[in-house]
C-alpha cells in the first residue's frame, strides 16, 4: 500500500478550557488529491490544517506528512514544503506584490534571477500579469486579486502540499466562481496534494476530488462528492439542506 | 527684542557652540535610547508578564526630577560625575520610556493574520522579526523616537546644571541674573530646535511608512550606524578631560559664577591652565563633584558647609565655625583656604517702600507685620536647619500661610512684584540695590556666619603648590562691598562677568576695596 501524502492517525486535540476540537480523528489524503473538508464554524477545520504544518502538535495520536510524523519534522523545512493560503490572506502590507510572492524563495536563499523568474511565472499562473501587478501594493488590489496573490505565494517554491483555509470565503459569487475555475485549471496542471477547508458545501463539491464532513471533532463522511451527496447521515443532510438554490455571498466564519 | 538680537550677535560664537552641544546631547541620547529601547520593547512584547513591571520601572524613572537624578548619579563611577557623560546617561534614561512603549505598541498592533502567515511560510522567529514585525512596527517606533527626541530637546536644557553645556546654560545664567533677555536667548533657540527636530523626524517617519522595503531597511541600518558613531564620539568627548588643567566649579547663582570666574582668572594670571565647570546645580552637586574629583576647587560658605555639607549644629561664632569646617574638610581630603573677606549671610529682605512706610528696620519689626504677610523662600532655605523653621521660632514669625517655595533667584522678583512680602536673600546680592529692597537687621544673631572661602582637593594642592599660592593671594581681598558691587554689575547692569572680574583683579592688591566704575552707557 502506497504511503498517503497526509495521514491523521487517531488524533486528539483540545484547547485548554475549551471543548475537544478533534477526538480520535482519522483521515488520509492521497498524493495529488484535493480533499475538501466541510464543517460549521468551530468544528476544528483550521486546527486540522495547523496540525499538518506543525503550527500545532496533537495531544494524542500522530499526523504523518509524506510518511513522517510531524513531531519528527523540523518545523521550518516542513512549513516551507507546505503551501498555506490563509483565511484572511495575510499578505504582508509593507511588501509589494512581487515581494510577497517571493517571500519563501528568499527565505530559501534563491538567486535573485531565479526568484524574479519564478515570481513572474506564478503571477501569470494566477492571472495577474507581472508587468501590471509586480510593483503594486496589497492595499491597491481587490479581494479576489489578493486571494490570487495568496495562492501564488503559497505555490512559490513548488511545495508538494497545499493547505487552504477558506480561501475564497470573503469574495463575491462571480469572483468566487471565477477563482474556482482558476483553481481547477491550476490544479489540473500542478497535481498538488491539497486540503481545502470551507463551511460551504457548494464550494466543497465544486473543488474536492473527495469531500469530508466534520462534526464535533470527528469525520462523519469522507468520500467522492456524489457518494457524500447521497449520504443519509443527519449532519451531512443538514449541511446539504443549507445549500441555497442560487449562490449567495456567504458570511465569513 | 532688539536686546535679544544684540545679545545673540554679540555671543554668536558661544551660541553656535551651545546649539552644537545641545544637538549632540539630544542626538546621541536619543539614538542610544533607541538602541536600548527597541530591543527592550521587542523583549517586552514577547514576554507580556515582564512587560508591565518594565513599563512601570521606566515610568518611575521618568517621574524622577532631572536634578535629583543628577544628584543620585554623581557619585556613581563610570556613568556619574559632572559633564556630558552624566547628562547623556540621564537623557538616555528619560528617552527610553517612549521608545519602549511605542515599540511594544507597534509590535502588538500587527495584524495577527500577517504574523501567522509569516510563521506558516516557514519563517524562523528571527526572520519573522526582521522581515515582518520590525518593518511593520517601524512607523510606530519612529513616532516614539520622535517624541523622545522632542522631549530630549527640553530635558537637555537641564544638562547645563552639571556643566554639560547646551542652551540651558543661557537659561540658567538668565535665571541667576534675573535677566529675561538671557533666559530667552537660550529658551527661544531651544524651542525652535524642538520644532525643527519634530518636523524633520516627522518627515523621516513619513518616508519610512512610504513602504519602501529595501529603502527603509537601508535607512534603519544607516540610523543604527549613525547611532553607534554618535555614541562613541560623544562618550569620547565626555571622557576627554584636559589632564593638566585645574577644574574650577561654582554653584548656579550670580555670585558663585563671579567667584568661580574670579578663581579661574586668578589661576590663569598665575599661569595655571584652567577648565571652567561653572553653573553646577547647587551645594550638593558641587560637594559631590569635589569628592569625586570632577572639580578641583570652588567657593563655599562656612555656614553652608557646617550645616548642609557636614550636618553640624548651627553656631554663631565666625572663627569657631571656620575652624570646625576646615577640620571637617581636612578629614575628607579637602582643604579650606583662608576666607576671601566677605560674609554672605542670609538677608531677610522687604520692599524698600514697605520699610519706609512701616518704619521697618529689624526682623523683629517684620515679625509684627507677619500675620498680614506672605513669605517666599528658595528650596534650600526652607529645608535647612539654619533656615526658615529656626528663624520663625527665633523671631516668632506668624505667617498666615506656609511660605511660597520657588527658585532662590526668582524670590527677588516675586518680592519686587508684590507677590510675596518677605524673602530670605543673600546679603551680597546686587539685586538688593537694583530692585530697591531693604535688608532687615538680624538683631538676635540668628544666622550663622557664611564666610566665603575656596575649598580645594588637598591632593591637587599638594601636586600644585602654585595653585595654593595663587588662591591664598585672594585672602581677605573681597569685602562685602566689593562683592555686592560685582553682583550689581552682573545682575542689574548685565555686564559680562569675565570683564567685571578682570576689572577687579586689575586693581592693585591688597586694596580691592571700593566700588566699581559703572558701566559706561
XYZ file of C-alpha atoms in Angstrom:
774
model
C 0.000 0.000 0.000
C 1.470 3.353 -1.010
C 2.122 5.841 1.766
C -0.538 8.538 1.963
C 0.705 12.087 1.426
C -1.045 13.202 4.595
C -2.463 10.947 7.255
C -4.144 11.639 10.606
C -3.925 8.625 12.894
C -6.182 8.648 15.954
C -5.540 12.344 16.585
C -6.980 14.132 19.586
C -6.554 17.821 20.175
C -8.080 20.210 22.647
C -7.507 23.796 23.611
C -7.190 24.495 27.327
C -10.556 25.258 28.876
C -12.466 24.502 25.693
C -14.271 21.500 24.334
C -12.374 18.787 22.488
C -11.570 20.035 18.978
C -10.509 16.729 17.443
C -11.481 13.433 19.059
C -9.704 10.254 17.890
C -9.683 11.657 14.403
C -8.607 9.625 11.360
C -8.056 10.837 7.812
C -5.813 10.165 4.885
C -5.221 12.133 1.715
C -3.546 10.539 -1.309
C -0.877 12.411 -3.244
C -2.310 14.675 -5.947
C -5.805 14.576 -4.461
C -7.907 17.545 -3.423
C -9.745 16.918 -0.184
C -12.429 19.461 0.624
C -13.384 19.476 4.292
C -16.724 20.979 5.252
C -17.885 21.854 8.721
C -19.660 24.506 10.668
C -17.759 27.313 12.362
C -15.751 25.960 15.256
C -15.773 22.396 14.022
C -11.973 22.332 14.087
C -11.219 22.936 10.403
C -8.446 25.484 10.892
C -6.941 23.455 13.740
C -6.770 20.498 11.413
C -4.717 22.442 8.871
C -2.383 23.819 11.526
C -1.671 20.301 12.715
C -0.420 19.400 9.230
C 2.309 22.079 9.043
C 3.126 21.794 12.730
C 1.778 25.144 13.779
C 0.134 22.905 16.372
C 1.043 19.498 17.789
C -1.614 16.903 18.714
C -2.391 15.902 22.308
C -2.593 12.267 21.245
C -2.172 10.327 18.033
C 0.053 11.438 15.165
C -0.050 13.223 11.826
C 2.140 11.878 9.054
C 3.252 14.099 6.188
C 4.908 12.115 3.374
C 5.076 9.192 5.757
C 6.863 11.092 8.509
C 5.432 12.081 11.894
C 5.152 15.891 12.205
C 6.923 15.591 15.551
C 9.957 14.290 13.667
C 9.871 17.018 11.049
C 11.863 20.142 11.695
C 9.103 22.767 11.704
C 10.823 25.228 9.338
C 11.530 22.814 6.408
C 8.081 21.257 6.882
C 6.367 24.633 6.611
C 8.394 25.583 3.554
C 7.284 22.353 1.874
C 3.685 23.151 2.741
C 1.982 26.000 0.946
C -0.544 27.743 3.147
C -3.333 30.014 1.985
C -4.883 31.785 4.938
C -8.465 32.656 5.628
C -7.563 36.350 5.869
C -4.949 36.093 3.073
C -2.354 37.697 5.375
C -0.402 39.431 2.640
C 2.468 41.475 4.068
C 1.236 45.057 3.760
C 4.760 46.525 3.660
C 5.835 44.443 0.662
C 4.969 44.814 -2.989
C 3.035 42.024 -4.716
C 6.233 40.590 -6.201
C 7.973 40.689 -2.821
C 5.014 38.958 -1.207
C 5.189 36.125 -3.719
C 8.966 35.932 -3.335
C 8.946 35.546 0.460
C 9.642 31.820 0.621
C 12.156 31.765 -2.282
C 14.073 34.487 -0.440
C 13.914 32.504 2.801
C 15.308 29.579 0.813
C 18.074 31.887 -0.475
C 17.241 31.528 -4.135
C 19.246 33.651 -6.518
C 17.672 36.969 -7.483
C 17.271 35.913 -11.134
C 15.582 32.642 -10.254
C 13.301 34.379 -7.756
C 12.301 37.025 -10.298
C 11.595 34.460 -12.966
C 9.540 32.315 -10.603
C 7.571 35.312 -9.357
C 6.745 36.325 -12.899
C 5.616 32.767 -13.774
C 3.427 32.497 -10.687
C 1.744 35.822 -11.216
C 0.951 34.765 -14.795
C -0.323 31.426 -13.473
C -2.836 33.074 -11.119
C -3.884 35.524 -13.829
C -2.132 38.665 -12.592
C 0.331 39.746 -15.333
C 3.619 40.587 -13.635
C 4.122 43.675 -15.745
C 0.965 45.156 -14.342
C 0.959 43.830 -10.785
C 4.503 43.091 -9.594
C 5.207 46.557 -8.234
C 1.774 47.237 -6.768
C 0.856 47.071 -3.083
C -1.616 44.734 -1.374
C -3.987 47.545 -0.401
C -4.335 48.554 -4.051
C -5.793 45.174 -5.017
C -9.340 43.847 -4.847
C -10.202 40.958 -2.534
C -10.125 38.459 -5.382
C -6.776 39.715 -6.625
C -5.345 39.484 -3.126
C -6.550 35.895 -2.857
C -4.801 35.107 -6.150
C -1.581 36.591 -4.757
C -2.078 34.434 -1.655
C -2.271 31.324 -3.851
C 0.794 32.378 -5.856
C 2.728 32.988 -2.645
C 1.770 29.545 -1.289
C 2.957 27.891 -4.520
C 6.235 29.814 -4.741
C 8.753 27.055 -4.016
C 6.551 24.402 -5.631
C 5.599 22.656 -2.371
C 4.059 19.176 -2.742
C 1.322 20.016 -0.216
C -1.084 22.948 -0.255
C -3.296 23.874 2.698
C -6.119 26.297 2.048
C -8.202 27.797 4.841
C -11.489 29.217 3.482
C -9.518 30.787 0.647
C -12.497 32.150 -1.228
C -14.777 32.846 1.735
C -14.869 36.613 1.531
C -15.444 37.000 -2.186
C -18.497 37.897 -4.203
C -20.166 34.995 -6.079
C -18.876 35.972 -9.539
C -15.281 36.241 -8.367
C -15.686 33.040 -6.405
C -16.915 31.068 -9.380
C -14.080 32.520 -11.447
C -11.480 31.557 -8.843
C -12.974 28.073 -8.501
C -12.439 27.592 -12.226
C -8.910 29.028 -11.960
C -8.150 26.703 -9.088
C -9.306 23.638 -11.049
C -7.254 24.744 -14.032
C -4.110 25.276 -11.914
C -4.623 22.014 -10.026
C -5.022 20.045 -13.271
C -1.541 21.263 -14.208
C 0.227 21.031 -10.849
C -1.410 17.972 -9.215
C -0.664 19.104 -5.626
C -1.918 17.323 -2.569
C -4.467 19.824 -1.317
C -6.559 20.105 1.794
C -9.088 22.890 1.466
C -11.428 23.693 4.322
C -14.701 25.543 3.904
C -18.047 25.935 5.598
C -19.794 25.888 2.237
C -20.909 22.521 0.909
C -21.256 24.032 -2.568
C -17.623 25.047 -2.623
C -16.568 21.618 -1.351
C -18.446 19.926 -4.174
C -17.004 22.358 -6.704
C -13.374 21.807 -5.722
C -12.898 18.470 -3.995
C -11.887 15.153 -5.537
C -13.184 13.936 -2.221
C -15.372 15.676 0.314
C -15.070 15.228 4.071
C -17.669 16.347 6.587
C -16.533 17.337 10.082
C -18.771 17.316 13.105
C -17.856 17.563 16.794
C -14.255 16.643 16.194
C -14.978 13.617 14.079
C -15.214 12.861 10.393
C -18.788 11.779 9.712
C -18.294 11.290 5.987
C -15.344 11.261 3.611
C -15.886 10.134 0.080
C -16.305 11.127 -3.545
C -18.722 14.061 -3.882
C -21.532 12.012 -5.384
C -21.341 9.458 -2.543
C -21.437 12.226 0.066
C -24.365 13.825 -1.724
C -26.223 10.563 -1.364
C -25.346 10.098 2.305
C -28.150 9.716 4.788
C -26.097 10.933 7.769
C -28.131 13.644 9.545
C -25.226 16.126 9.773
C -24.472 15.711 6.070
C -28.129 16.150 5.220
C -28.281 19.271 7.346
C -25.307 20.797 5.514
C -26.763 19.808 2.168
C -30.136 21.311 3.082
C -28.373 24.569 3.908
C -27.207 24.837 0.329
C -29.044 27.717 -1.288
C -30.743 27.175 -4.599
C -28.855 30.116 -6.017
C -25.324 31.032 -4.919
C -25.002 33.893 -2.477
C -22.123 35.572 -0.720
C -21.584 33.577 2.391
C -20.673 35.266 5.596
C -17.210 34.671 6.873
C -16.788 32.404 9.826
C 13.558 92.026 21.204
C 16.367 94.277 19.995
C 18.373 93.451 23.127
C 17.839 89.773 22.407
C 19.143 90.038 18.858
C 22.065 92.147 20.037
C 22.823 89.510 22.660
C 22.812 86.768 20.031
C 25.040 88.737 17.690
C 27.468 89.571 20.490
C 27.569 85.931 21.631
C 27.261 84.287 18.223
C 30.313 82.045 18.609
C 29.218 80.886 22.043
C 25.638 80.477 20.837
C 26.812 78.274 17.982
C 28.836 76.120 20.347
C 25.920 75.780 22.777
C 23.499 74.839 19.988
C 26.055 72.290 18.786
C 26.403 70.798 22.254
C 22.641 70.749 22.628
C 22.113 68.943 19.331
C 24.864 66.453 20.104
C 23.354 65.711 23.524
C 19.900 65.161 22.044
C 21.044 63.145 19.020
C 23.411 60.925 20.977
C 20.992 60.305 23.833
C 18.020 59.642 21.550
C 19.920 57.242 19.334
C 21.414 55.434 22.297
C 17.964 55.245 23.882
C 16.636 53.767 20.634
C 19.475 51.257 20.587
C 18.464 50.184 24.089
C 14.724 50.832 23.957
C 13.855 48.971 20.752
C 15.400 45.628 21.835
C 13.839 46.169 25.252
C 10.468 46.771 23.609
C 10.829 43.633 21.482
C 11.718 41.683 24.600
C 8.763 43.152 26.498
C 6.300 42.391 23.709
C 7.465 38.757 23.706
C 7.018 38.379 27.443
C 3.840 40.189 28.432
C 4.303 39.196 32.051
C 7.593 41.101 32.177
C 6.227 43.987 30.153
C 4.163 45.671 32.858
C 6.888 45.789 35.528
C 9.315 47.004 32.856
C 6.962 49.789 31.772
C 6.296 50.693 35.393
C 10.023 50.955 36.081
C 10.538 53.140 33.013
C 7.630 55.367 34.077
C 9.057 55.741 37.572
C 12.424 56.752 36.122
C 10.692 59.400 34.076
C 8.999 60.949 37.093
C 12.301 61.456 38.942
C 13.120 65.166 38.625
C 16.212 65.507 36.478
C 18.196 67.497 39.030
C 17.547 64.789 41.621
C 18.672 62.216 39.057
C 21.952 64.085 38.605
C 22.322 64.078 42.391
C 21.858 60.294 42.516
C 24.226 59.688 39.642
C 27.071 61.965 40.708
C 28.854 59.503 42.997
C 28.280 56.517 40.677
C 31.508 55.505 38.942
C 31.617 55.413 35.116
C 28.201 56.976 34.489
C 28.214 59.652 37.158
C 30.254 62.749 37.681
C 29.949 66.160 36.150
C 29.781 66.847 32.435
C 28.382 65.481 29.223
C 28.650 61.818 30.176
C 26.341 62.068 33.189
C 23.968 64.309 31.231
C 23.806 61.706 28.469
C 23.011 58.952 30.948
C 20.130 60.939 32.400
C 18.790 61.943 28.968
C 19.002 58.324 27.782
C 17.072 57.127 30.832
C 14.345 59.678 30.078
C 14.183 58.812 26.376
C 13.884 55.052 26.822
C 10.293 55.017 28.049
C 8.528 56.493 24.998
C 10.617 54.317 22.697
C 9.916 51.094 24.598
C 6.259 51.979 24.804
C 5.765 52.625 21.102
C 7.874 49.600 20.156
C 5.611 47.384 22.231
C 2.510 49.100 20.839
C 3.814 48.809 17.276
C 4.564 45.103 17.617
C 1.284 44.369 19.368
C -0.658 46.279 16.743
C 0.415 43.958 13.910
C -2.478 42.054 12.321
C -2.286 38.507 13.766
C -3.095 37.087 10.319
C 0.053 38.693 8.907
C 2.208 37.305 11.687
C 0.585 33.885 11.288
C 1.237 33.997 7.548
C 4.918 34.570 8.274
C 5.083 31.611 10.632
C 3.167 29.405 8.226
C 5.550 30.385 5.385
C 8.300 28.839 7.483
C 9.983 31.964 8.846
C 12.190 31.448 11.862
C 11.453 33.817 14.771
C 14.419 35.954 13.700
C 13.272 36.110 10.077
C 9.765 36.958 11.224
C 11.104 39.778 13.379
C 13.374 41.245 10.715
C 11.192 40.794 7.655
C 7.715 41.285 9.049
C 7.419 42.540 12.606
C 10.055 45.258 12.690
C 9.193 46.757 9.282
C 5.540 46.898 10.273
C 6.275 48.336 13.716
C 8.774 50.823 12.287
C 6.386 53.760 11.855
C 5.294 53.373 15.484
C 8.899 53.067 16.656
C 9.835 56.137 14.623
C 6.997 58.038 16.283
C 8.376 57.032 19.679
C 11.848 58.184 18.711
C 10.370 61.491 17.587
C 8.607 62.004 20.914
C 11.798 61.061 22.763
C 13.877 63.489 20.707
C 11.472 66.396 21.145
C 11.235 65.782 24.890
C 15.022 65.424 24.877
C 15.488 68.918 23.457
C 13.648 70.213 26.515
C 15.333 67.927 29.022
C 18.771 68.716 27.641
C 18.473 72.281 28.934
C 18.932 70.771 32.391
C 22.300 69.359 31.349
C 23.724 72.817 31.991
C 23.160 72.177 35.704
C 26.026 69.699 35.701
C 28.237 71.593 33.327
C 27.403 69.643 30.175
C 26.693 72.809 28.245
C 23.850 73.270 25.802
C 21.279 76.039 25.575
C 20.306 75.501 29.201
C 23.403 77.477 30.006
C 21.714 80.717 28.920
C 18.530 79.750 30.724
C 20.358 79.106 33.985
C 22.552 82.129 33.570
C 19.499 84.258 32.846
C 17.649 82.839 35.832
C 20.524 83.525 38.189
C 20.944 87.046 36.801
C 17.182 87.586 36.733
C 17.658 88.681 33.151
C 14.796 87.753 30.866
C 16.833 88.521 27.756
C 19.423 85.887 28.614
C 16.711 83.343 29.530
C 15.037 83.956 26.167
C 18.414 83.794 24.406
C 18.503 80.126 25.476
C 14.801 79.319 25.544
C 13.943 80.546 22.037
C 16.619 78.545 20.177
C 15.687 75.508 22.310
C 12.033 75.848 21.318
C 13.000 76.345 17.673
C 15.228 73.305 17.876
C 12.356 71.253 19.283
C 10.112 72.294 16.395
C 12.854 71.571 13.878
C 13.537 68.120 15.353
C 9.820 67.395 15.398
C 9.348 68.418 11.780
C 12.392 66.631 10.413
C 11.633 63.389 12.237
C 8.041 63.635 11.095
C 9.289 63.830 7.528
C 11.582 60.857 8.181
C 8.658 58.927 9.651
C 6.557 59.595 6.558
C 9.338 58.335 4.340
C 9.527 55.183 6.416
C 5.856 54.474 6.052
C 6.121 55.133 2.317
C 6.508 51.369 2.005
C 9.929 51.138 0.507
C 11.083 47.867 1.900
C 14.668 47.917 0.751
C 14.883 51.664 1.227
C 13.586 51.657 4.755
C 15.911 48.864 5.687
C 18.808 50.904 4.383
C 17.605 53.932 6.350
C 17.385 51.886 9.537
C 20.854 50.455 9.017
C 22.206 53.935 8.395
C 20.474 55.210 11.529
C 21.931 52.379 13.591
C 25.433 53.112 12.326
C 24.977 56.833 12.988
C 23.780 55.971 16.484
C 26.829 53.886 17.227
C 29.140 56.556 15.817
C 27.449 59.380 17.701
C 27.561 57.491 20.972
C 31.216 56.586 20.538
C 32.018 60.143 19.575
C 30.162 61.728 22.442
C 31.490 59.302 25.023
C 34.926 60.149 23.701
C 34.159 63.831 24.103
C 32.749 63.184 27.563
C 35.734 61.137 28.664
C 38.224 63.684 27.417
C 39.472 65.953 30.144
C 42.355 68.259 29.922
C 44.833 66.405 32.149
C 46.904 69.331 33.307
C 44.085 71.834 33.841
C 42.662 72.723 37.244
C 38.873 72.363 37.146
C 37.094 75.292 38.772
C 33.449 74.776 39.739
C 30.697 77.017 41.003
C 27.077 76.819 42.039
C 24.339 78.234 39.893
C 23.767 81.802 41.046
C 25.403 85.058 40.042
C 27.745 85.468 42.983
C 29.019 81.923 42.547
C 29.557 82.485 38.832
C 31.513 85.638 39.668
C 33.550 83.820 42.321
C 34.191 80.868 40.005
C 35.389 83.247 37.321
C 37.482 85.051 39.939
C 39.229 81.812 40.966
C 39.718 80.878 37.323
C 41.224 84.218 36.308
C 43.410 84.321 39.418
C 44.837 80.923 38.497
C 45.252 81.930 34.878
C 47.135 85.068 35.920
C 49.467 82.740 37.829
C 49.997 80.735 34.648
C 47.864 77.740 35.663
C 45.668 76.226 32.910
C 42.010 76.209 33.952
C 38.932 74.254 32.936
C 35.733 76.086 33.935
C 32.793 73.985 35.153
C 30.681 76.848 36.387
C 26.954 76.954 36.997
C 26.645 73.486 38.576
C 23.297 72.584 40.154
C 23.851 73.562 43.789
C 25.697 72.800 47.021
C 25.043 69.067 46.799
C 26.301 68.777 43.237
C 29.428 70.882 43.878
C 30.185 68.869 47.006
C 29.831 65.520 45.251
C 31.800 66.742 42.247
C 34.638 67.834 44.544
C 34.660 64.434 46.284
C 34.665 62.547 43.001
C 37.435 64.765 41.627
C 35.298 66.102 38.792
C 36.135 69.596 40.013
C 39.234 70.683 41.923
C 38.093 73.843 43.624
C 35.036 76.014 44.237
C 33.958 78.667 46.692
C 31.847 77.512 49.624
C 30.407 79.448 52.564
C 31.419 78.289 56.053
C 27.865 78.240 57.432
C 26.630 76.231 54.457
C 29.473 73.750 54.800
C 28.778 73.377 58.524
C 25.082 72.638 58.239
C 24.313 71.472 54.680
C 27.509 69.505 53.981
C 28.568 68.244 57.414
C 25.211 68.326 59.217
C 26.626 70.003 62.318
C 24.589 72.143 64.727
C 24.398 75.832 63.951
C 26.915 78.121 65.604
C 27.151 81.906 65.618
C 30.858 82.419 66.091
C 32.632 83.141 62.846
C 36.118 81.957 63.861
C 34.987 78.734 65.505
C 32.775 77.876 62.530
C 35.704 78.377 60.172
C 37.956 76.128 62.299
C 35.323 73.405 62.597
C 34.647 73.378 58.878
C 38.356 73.410 57.991
C 38.905 70.374 60.214
C 35.917 68.526 58.761
C 37.092 69.216 55.210
C 40.654 68.144 56.085
C 39.344 64.785 57.323
C 37.699 64.152 53.965
C 40.666 65.088 51.801
C 39.758 68.709 51.148
C 41.499 71.914 52.151
C 39.612 75.053 53.134
C 41.658 78.068 52.119
C 41.631 81.378 54.069
C 38.401 83.417 53.890
C 38.033 85.722 50.903
C 36.876 88.516 53.151
C 33.092 88.848 52.983
C 30.283 87.171 54.855
C 27.339 86.280 52.644
C 24.793 85.584 55.306
C 21.115 85.271 54.687
C 19.444 88.627 54.382
C 15.816 88.975 55.342
C 14.550 91.394 52.721
C 11.439 93.504 52.281
C 10.440 96.084 49.692
C 12.014 99.491 50.287
C 8.586 101.115 50.031
C 7.204 98.895 52.831
C 10.241 99.517 55.001
C 9.839 103.267 54.708
C 6.059 103.284 55.099
C 6.014 100.945 58.101
C 9.324 102.017 59.630
C 10.841 98.532 59.394
C 14.445 98.180 60.497
C 14.898 94.784 62.150
C 13.483 91.306 61.732
C 11.554 91.928 64.957
C 9.717 94.738 63.165
C 8.821 92.314 60.390
C 7.523 89.760 62.921
C 4.966 92.376 63.944
C 3.693 92.572 60.359
C 3.975 88.852 59.604
C 0.295 87.892 60.280
C -0.635 90.077 57.287
C 2.240 88.923 55.074
C 3.219 86.185 52.770
C 6.800 84.882 52.676
C 8.699 83.368 49.725
C 11.861 81.290 50.081
C 14.275 79.270 47.980
C 14.244 75.489 48.235
C 17.391 75.358 50.335
C 16.252 77.912 52.907
C 13.017 76.057 53.642
C 14.793 72.790 54.331
C 17.935 73.836 56.161
C 18.149 73.719 59.987
C 19.537 77.249 59.943
C 16.777 78.291 57.562
C 13.105 79.099 57.917
C 11.920 76.834 60.791
C 14.548 78.160 63.199
C 14.066 81.725 62.013
C 10.327 81.530 62.630
C 10.979 80.297 66.174
C 13.714 82.817 66.934
C 11.676 85.817 65.845
C 8.184 84.419 66.430
C 7.162 84.893 62.799
C 3.485 84.082 62.234
C 2.669 83.991 58.532
C -0.972 83.014 57.910
C 0.055 80.701 55.050
C 3.069 78.470 54.590
C 5.822 80.274 52.648
C 5.833 80.034 48.866
C 8.775 77.952 47.773
C 10.498 78.817 44.498
C 13.864 79.172 42.861
C 16.046 81.423 45.002
C 16.714 83.927 42.239
C 13.016 84.244 41.483
C 12.232 85.300 45.049
C 13.773 88.741 44.483
C 11.492 89.319 41.521
C 8.491 87.932 43.383
C 9.194 90.350 46.235
C 9.640 93.356 43.973
C 6.462 92.411 42.086
C 4.466 92.218 45.325
C 3.679 88.511 45.053
C 5.357 87.956 48.407
C 6.210 90.419 51.153
C 9.339 88.972 52.727
C 12.153 86.837 51.372
C 15.454 85.423 52.505
C 18.115 86.501 50.021
C 21.865 86.823 50.067
C 23.284 89.838 51.853
C 25.672 90.430 48.963
C 23.046 90.267 46.250
C 23.336 93.064 43.741
C 19.592 92.927 43.242
C 19.084 94.379 46.729
C 20.280 97.646 45.301
C 18.831 97.064 41.845
C 15.271 96.314 42.936
C 15.175 98.795 45.869
C 14.995 96.166 48.607
C 15.884 96.663 52.251
C 17.759 94.198 54.423
C 16.351 93.863 57.950
C 18.838 93.646 60.766
C 19.367 90.273 62.462
C 19.449 91.731 65.975
C 19.173 88.322 67.661
C 22.143 86.991 65.687
C 20.134 84.066 64.393
C 22.036 83.479 61.166
C 25.374 81.742 61.415
C 28.348 83.247 59.609
C 28.710 82.472 55.933
C 32.276 83.463 55.257
C 33.231 82.728 51.669
C 36.361 80.630 51.191
C 37.709 78.436 48.427
C 37.675 74.719 49.144
C 40.027 72.564 47.104
C 41.063 68.936 46.792
C 44.050 68.507 49.135
C 45.738 66.061 46.796
C 45.612 68.586 43.938
C 47.092 71.344 46.168
C 49.990 69.069 47.092
C 50.801 68.447 43.450
C 50.355 72.109 42.511
C 51.805 74.436 45.163
C 51.442 77.288 42.675
C 47.660 76.827 42.808
C 47.679 77.145 46.562
C 49.802 80.285 46.408
C 47.523 81.871 43.821
C 44.355 81.045 45.785
C 45.823 82.258 49.081
C 46.674 85.577 47.448
C 42.917 86.263 47.378
C 42.716 86.009 51.174
C 40.766 88.897 52.683
C 40.719 90.835 49.441
C 36.971 90.737 48.791
C 34.951 92.912 51.116
C 31.154 92.642 51.171
C 31.043 95.948 49.373
C 33.205 94.663 46.513
C 31.151 91.513 46.241
C 27.866 93.389 46.207
C 29.070 95.794 43.535
C 30.288 92.916 41.379
C 26.900 91.257 41.797
C 25.214 94.548 40.995
C 27.296 94.937 37.844
C 26.309 91.419 36.749
C 22.688 91.258 37.849
C 21.475 94.777 37.323
C 23.809 96.290 34.773
C 24.084 92.998 32.891
C 27.790 93.383 32.403
C 29.864 90.481 31.242
C 31.103 88.538 34.263
C 34.595 87.903 32.965
C 35.006 91.632 32.296
C 33.788 92.505 35.808
C 36.290 90.092 37.335
C 39.077 91.317 35.066
C 38.485 94.913 36.224
C 38.602 93.888 39.881
C 41.761 91.820 39.539
C 43.465 94.571 37.563
C 43.379 96.828 40.587
C 46.466 96.674 42.793
C 46.373 94.239 45.699
C 45.584 94.281 48.512
C 43.212 97.198 48.244
C 40.394 95.960 46.030
C 38.001 97.756 48.355
C 35.729 100.424 46.972
C 33.080 100.449 44.306
C 33.420 99.500 40.688
C 33.185 102.111 37.991
C 29.720 101.967 36.499
C 29.117 100.693 33.030
C 29.631 103.488 30.569
C 26.405 103.972 28.695
